[in-house]
């Protein structure tokens, strides 16, 4: 059951450059999408989200883009910083009122100085 | 900033034993969740809990699992008779409702 897919297990970027993390989904009932960041030995931390009625949401260095027709979303981090090095999870939910999140497998981002 | 706290951070138990994982959600939150992540796999939803009852559960959450909010602060996950395949990181999460989930740092359960 691969309803949410992150096809790149890892990404390396230099400090100051843009990081682009991608996520695809198959369930057309998903209407809310989130990105979580996870450091080792910690739980996932919410980063940014987007509703299906939007195609872009921006928060500081982080921007999420949603392409509903392609069932694709991406997270842009610019400029990337070494402290951004973590595993990034894409997650999605249906509008059920309860946050039964379906997670992707994660992309490990390494930002080198 | 308020946090979701989970204890213990690591629990080792023998197959067939009962285990209770404990969580203290953020105090003004109303919705509580358990998720788990088997090593190398996705974070998976187990159960959601609201108004003192289970609101939704996954197929993983079978009769061996139960949740309880015994007082105003704790939220527990009990596994009655642990199996090797229950070894995973278990994450508790909470939300006020209408806001993203806040996750704890997890309990690593190792079943031997």
mmCIF file of C-alpha atoms in Angstrom:
data_model
loop_
_atom_site.group_PDB
_atom_site.id
_atom_site.type_symbol
_atom_site.label_atom_id
_atom_site.label_comp_id
_atom_site.label_asym_id
_atom_site.label_seq_id
_atom_site.Cartn_x
_atom_site.Cartn_y
_atom_site.Cartn_z
ATOM 1 C CA UNK A 1 0.000 0.000 0.000
ATOM 2 C CA UNK A 2 2.011 2.944 -1.316
ATOM 3 C CA UNK A 3 -0.514 5.760 -1.132
ATOM 4 C CA UNK A 4 2.231 8.312 -0.428
ATOM 5 C CA UNK A 5 5.589 7.881 -2.102
ATOM 6 C CA UNK A 6 8.885 9.648 -1.707
ATOM 7 C CA UNK A 7 11.050 8.173 -4.407
ATOM 8 C CA UNK A 8 14.315 9.753 -3.357
ATOM 9 C CA UNK A 9 15.663 8.155 -0.194
ATOM 10 C CA UNK A 10 18.384 10.780 0.083
ATOM 11 C CA UNK A 11 19.424 14.191 -1.204
ATOM 12 C CA UNK A 12 22.688 16.091 -0.790
ATOM 13 C CA UNK A 13 22.829 19.838 -1.239
ATOM 14 C CA UNK A 14 25.383 22.525 -0.554
ATOM 15 C CA UNK A 15 24.685 25.223 1.984
ATOM 16 C CA UNK A 16 22.972 28.216 0.425
ATOM 17 C CA UNK A 17 21.501 26.252 -2.471
ATOM 18 C CA UNK A 18 17.903 25.159 -2.956
ATOM 19 C CA UNK A 19 16.718 21.770 -1.680
ATOM 20 C CA UNK A 20 13.746 20.251 -3.478
ATOM 21 C CA UNK A 21 12.056 17.252 -1.927
ATOM 22 C CA UNK A 22 9.340 15.467 -3.870
ATOM 23 C CA UNK A 23 6.297 13.454 -2.929
ATOM 24 C CA UNK A 24 3.632 11.669 -4.970
ATOM 25 C CA UNK A 25 0.308 10.318 -3.837
ATOM 26 C CA UNK A 26 -2.307 8.056 -5.335
ATOM 27 C CA UNK A 27 -5.396 8.577 -3.173
ATOM 28 C CA UNK A 28 -7.563 11.309 -4.691
ATOM 29 C CA UNK A 29 -9.467 11.616 -1.397
ATOM 30 C CA UNK A 30 -6.457 13.214 0.271
ATOM 31 C CA UNK A 31 -7.130 16.901 0.758
ATOM 32 C CA UNK A 32 -4.514 18.053 3.229
ATOM 33 C CA UNK A 33 -0.781 17.545 2.992
ATOM 34 C CA UNK A 34 1.992 18.091 5.491
ATOM 35 C CA UNK A 35 5.743 17.962 5.702
ATOM 36 C CA UNK A 36 7.431 16.792 8.878
ATOM 37 C CA UNK A 37 11.106 16.913 9.728
ATOM 38 C CA UNK A 38 12.726 14.291 11.897
ATOM 39 C CA UNK A 39 16.074 14.304 13.646
ATOM 40 C CA UNK A 40 17.546 11.073 15.050
ATOM 41 C CA UNK A 41 16.103 10.037 18.413
ATOM 42 C CA UNK A 42 13.315 12.605 18.126
ATOM 43 C CA UNK A 43 9.738 12.494 16.955
ATOM 44 C CA UNK A 44 8.563 14.087 13.709
ATOM 45 C CA UNK A 45 8.232 17.874 13.920
ATOM 46 C CA UNK A 46 5.663 19.705 11.831
ATOM 47 C CA UNK A 47 7.170 21.952 9.197
ATOM 48 C CA UNK A 48 4.556 23.201 6.761
ATOM 49 C CA UNK A 49 1.232 22.144 5.295
ATOM 50 C CA UNK A 50 -1.035 22.831 2.361
ATOM 51 C CA UNK A 51 -4.708 22.369 1.738
ATOM 52 C CA UNK A 52 -5.902 20.941 -1.555
ATOM 53 C CA UNK A 53 -7.618 24.235 -2.397
ATOM 54 C CA UNK A 54 -4.218 25.912 -2.694
ATOM 55 C CA UNK A 55 -1.268 25.282 -4.948
ATOM 56 C CA UNK A 56 1.399 27.012 -2.884
ATOM 57 C CA UNK A 57 2.106 27.801 0.734
ATOM 58 C CA UNK A 58 5.143 29.648 1.963
ATOM 59 C CA UNK A 59 6.664 30.012 5.410
ATOM 60 C CA UNK A 60 10.039 31.696 5.556
ATOM 61 C CA UNK A 61 12.607 29.544 3.786
ATOM 62 C CA UNK A 62 10.088 26.744 3.224
ATOM 63 C CA UNK A 63 7.596 26.578 0.371
ATOM 64 C CA UNK A 64 5.303 23.705 -0.478
ATOM 65 C CA UNK A 65 3.835 23.351 -3.959
ATOM 66 C CA UNK A 66 0.860 21.157 -4.767
ATOM 67 C CA UNK A 67 -0.054 19.925 -8.238
ATOM 68 C CA UNK A 68 -3.374 18.155 -7.789
ATOM 69 C CA UNK A 69 -3.722 16.995 -11.353
ATOM 70 C CA UNK A 70 -0.358 15.267 -11.136
ATOM 71 C CA UNK A 71 -0.926 14.188 -7.524
ATOM 72 C CA UNK A 72 2.455 15.624 -6.702
ATOM 73 C CA UNK A 73 3.809 17.935 -4.075
ATOM 74 C CA UNK A 74 7.226 19.308 -3.395
ATOM 75 C CA UNK A 75 9.009 21.080 -0.580
ATOM 76 C CA UNK A 76 11.507 23.789 -1.444
ATOM 77 C CA UNK A 77 14.025 24.972 1.102
ATOM 78 C CA UNK A 78 15.974 28.050 0.138
ATOM 79 C CA UNK A 79 18.591 28.817 1.160
ATOM 80 C CA UNK A 80 19.465 25.446 2.633
ATOM 81 C CA UNK A 81 21.379 25.409 5.914
ATOM 82 C CA UNK A 82 23.380 22.631 7.587
ATOM 83 C CA UNK A 83 20.799 22.581 10.403
ATOM 84 C CA UNK A 84 18.215 21.482 7.838
ATOM 85 C CA UNK A 85 19.947 18.111 7.605
ATOM 86 C CA UNK A 86 17.278 15.627 8.724
ATOM 87 C CA UNK A 87 14.784 13.136 7.361
ATOM 88 C CA UNK A 88 11.771 14.807 5.739
ATOM 89 C CA UNK A 89 8.445 13.024 5.643
ATOM 90 C CA UNK A 90 5.571 13.887 3.411
ATOM 91 C CA UNK A 91 2.162 13.032 4.906
ATOM 92 C CA UNK A 92 -1.411 13.241 3.700
ATOM 93 C CA UNK A 93 -4.865 12.950 5.162
ATOM 94 C CA UNK A 94 -8.474 12.777 4.087
ATOM 95 C CA UNK A 95 -10.984 15.226 5.455
ATOM 96 C CA UNK A 96 -12.320 12.884 8.123
ATOM 97 C CA UNK A 97 -11.897 15.263 11.037
ATOM 98 C CA UNK A 98 -9.263 13.036 12.618
ATOM 99 C CA UNK A 99 -5.632 13.252 11.644
ATOM 100 C CA UNK A 100 -5.074 9.767 10.353
ATOM 101 C CA UNK A 101 -1.906 10.679 8.521
ATOM 102 C CA UNK A 102 -0.472 8.500 5.779
ATOM 103 C CA UNK A 103 3.280 8.996 5.641
ATOM 104 C CA UNK A 104 5.820 8.550 2.906
ATOM 105 C CA UNK A 105 9.053 6.682 3.549
ATOM 106 C CA UNK A 106 11.068 9.847 4.005
ATOM 107 C CA UNK A 107 13.959 11.588 2.273
ATOM 108 C CA UNK A 108 17.210 12.088 4.144
ATOM 109 C CA UNK A 109 18.522 15.575 3.389
ATOM 110 C CA UNK A 110 22.173 16.355 3.944
ATOM 111 C CA UNK A 111 23.225 19.981 3.658
ATOM 112 C CA UNK A 112 26.966 20.381 3.584
ATOM 113 C CA UNK A 113 28.797 23.598 4.478
ATOM 114 C CA UNK B 1 7.064 25.383 24.046
ATOM 115 C CA UNK B 2 4.876 22.591 25.463
ATOM 116 C CA UNK B 3 5.897 19.079 24.489
ATOM 117 C CA UNK B 4 4.449 15.624 24.257
ATOM 118 C CA UNK B 5 6.494 13.439 26.591
ATOM 119 C CA UNK B 6 6.846 9.681 26.323
ATOM 120 C CA UNK B 7 8.248 7.174 28.781
ATOM 121 C CA UNK B 8 10.254 5.055 28.755
ATOM 122 C CA UNK B 9 12.517 6.002 25.877
ATOM 123 C CA UNK B 10 13.487 2.353 25.423
ATOM 124 C CA UNK B 11 11.625 -0.738 26.584
ATOM 125 C CA UNK B 12 12.908 -4.265 26.210
ATOM 126 C CA UNK B 13 10.461 -7.087 26.814
ATOM 127 C CA UNK B 14 10.187 -10.787 26.193
ATOM 128 C CA UNK B 15 7.771 -12.212 23.671
ATOM 129 C CA UNK B 16 4.389 -12.881 25.242
ATOM 130 C CA UNK B 17 4.775 -10.260 27.952
ATOM 131 C CA UNK B 18 2.475 -7.294 28.406
ATOM 132 C CA UNK B 19 3.909 -3.833 27.911
ATOM 133 C CA UNK B 20 2.503 -0.389 28.614
ATOM 134 C CA UNK B 21 3.841 2.669 26.837
ATOM 135 C CA UNK B 22 3.112 5.988 28.471
ATOM 136 C CA UNK B 23 2.524 9.428 27.062
ATOM 137 C CA UNK B 24 1.689 12.816 28.505
ATOM 138 C CA UNK B 25 0.070 14.876 25.748
ATOM 139 C CA UNK B 26 0.120 18.662 25.684
ATOM 140 C CA UNK B 27 -2.275 19.823 28.375
ATOM 141 C CA UNK B 28 -4.929 21.673 26.367
ATOM 142 C CA UNK B 29 -5.021 19.127 23.555
ATOM 143 C CA UNK B 30 -8.123 17.050 22.971
ATOM 144 C CA UNK B 31 -7.158 14.513 20.315
ATOM 145 C CA UNK B 32 -4.610 11.801 20.968
ATOM 146 C CA UNK B 33 -2.873 9.376 18.670
ATOM 147 C CA UNK B 34 -0.442 6.505 18.538
ATOM 148 C CA UNK B 35 1.736 5.883 15.514
ATOM 149 C CA UNK B 36 4.570 3.444 15.069
ATOM 150 C CA UNK B 37 7.601 3.046 12.828
ATOM 151 C CA UNK B 38 9.169 -0.337 12.286
ATOM 152 C CA UNK B 39 12.875 0.036 11.528
ATOM 153 C CA UNK B 40 13.375 1.067 7.916
ATOM 154 C CA UNK B 41 9.668 1.412 7.231
ATOM 155 C CA UNK B 42 7.058 4.161 7.184
ATOM 156 C CA UNK B 43 5.479 5.848 10.151
ATOM 157 C CA UNK B 44 2.071 4.161 10.439
ATOM 158 C CA UNK B 45 -1.142 5.245 12.102
ATOM 159 C CA UNK B 46 -2.366 2.959 14.874
ATOM 160 C CA UNK B 47 -5.242 4.677 16.675
ATOM 161 C CA UNK B 48 -6.895 7.997 17.405
ATOM 162 C CA UNK B 49 -8.667 8.816 20.654
ATOM 163 C CA UNK B 50 -11.107 11.604 21.421
ATOM 164 C CA UNK B 51 -13.644 12.236 24.151
ATOM 165 C CA UNK B 52 -12.514 9.141 26.041
ATOM 166 C CA UNK B 53 -13.055 6.722 23.230
ATOM 167 C CA UNK B 54 -11.329 5.372 20.168
ATOM 168 C CA UNK B 55 -12.378 7.384 17.125
ATOM 169 C CA UNK B 56 -10.504 5.395 14.519
ATOM 170 C CA UNK B 57 -8.050 2.508 14.423
ATOM 171 C CA UNK B 58 -5.961 0.786 11.773
ATOM 172 C CA UNK B 59 -5.859 -2.913 10.940
ATOM 173 C CA UNK B 60 -2.633 -3.126 12.906
ATOM 174 C CA UNK B 61 -4.533 -2.187 16.074
ATOM 175 C CA UNK B 62 -5.993 -5.612 16.804
ATOM 176 C CA UNK B 63 -7.296 -7.099 20.051
ATOM 177 C CA UNK B 64 -3.790 -7.238 21.475
ATOM 178 C CA UNK B 65 -3.686 -3.445 21.601
ATOM 179 C CA UNK B 66 -5.624 -1.106 23.831
ATOM 180 C CA UNK B 67 -5.459 2.558 24.773
ATOM 181 C CA UNK B 68 -6.528 4.367 27.874
ATOM 182 C CA UNK B 69 -6.590 7.824 29.334
ATOM 183 C CA UNK B 70 -6.676 6.841 32.994
ATOM 184 C CA UNK B 71 -6.529 10.383 34.343
ATOM 185 C CA UNK B 72 -6.475 13.923 32.996
ATOM 186 C CA UNK B 73 -2.900 13.790 31.824
ATOM 187 C CA UNK B 74 -1.695 10.333 30.780
ATOM 188 C CA UNK B 75 -2.455 8.449 27.589
ATOM 189 C CA UNK B 76 -1.277 4.843 27.446
ATOM 190 C CA UNK B 77 -0.859 2.147 24.838
ATOM 191 C CA UNK B 78 -0.968 -1.424 26.086
ATOM 192 C CA UNK B 79 0.139 -4.458 24.147
ATOM 193 C CA UNK B 80 -1.190 -7.543 25.924
ATOM 194 C CA UNK B 81 1.048 -10.279 24.583
ATOM 195 C CA UNK B 82 3.954 -8.883 22.621
ATOM 196 C CA UNK B 83 5.234 -10.484 19.424
ATOM 197 C CA UNK B 84 8.610 -10.082 17.763
ATOM 198 C CA UNK B 85 6.976 -8.030 15.012
ATOM 199 C CA UNK B 86 5.789 -5.464 17.556
ATOM 200 C CA UNK B 87 9.372 -4.219 17.815
ATOM 201 C CA UNK B 88 9.241 -0.621 16.595
ATOM 202 C CA UNK B 89 9.383 3.028 17.609
ATOM 203 C CA UNK B 90 6.022 4.036 19.029
ATOM 204 C CA UNK B 91 5.109 7.701 18.779
ATOM 205 C CA UNK B 92 2.391 9.414 20.723
ATOM 206 C CA UNK B 93 0.886 12.585 19.253
ATOM 207 C CA UNK B 94 -1.722 15.135 20.231
ATOM 208 C CA UNK B 95 -3.537 18.150 18.849
ATOM 209 C CA UNK B 96 -6.164 20.659 19.933
ATOM 210 C CA UNK B 97 -8.038 19.883 16.733
ATOM 211 C CA UNK B 98 -7.605 21.791 13.483
ATOM 212 C CA UNK B 99 -3.859 22.031 14.001
ATOM 213 C CA UNK B 100 -0.971 19.751 13.061
ATOM 214 C CA UNK B 101 -0.014 16.845 15.264
ATOM 215 C CA UNK B 102 2.662 17.327 17.893
ATOM 216 C CA UNK B 103 4.687 14.149 18.281
ATOM 217 C CA UNK B 104 6.645 12.909 21.254
ATOM 218 C CA UNK B 105 10.180 11.577 20.913
ATOM 219 C CA UNK B 106 8.983 8.013 20.878
ATOM 220 C CA UNK B 107 9.505 4.792 22.809
ATOM 221 C CA UNK B 108 11.709 2.197 21.198
ATOM 222 C CA UNK B 109 10.143 -1.191 21.945
ATOM 223 C CA UNK B 110 12.352 -4.228 21.521
ATOM 224 C CA UNK B 111 10.697 -7.617 21.821
ATOM 225 C CA UNK B 112 13.123 -10.521 22.276
#
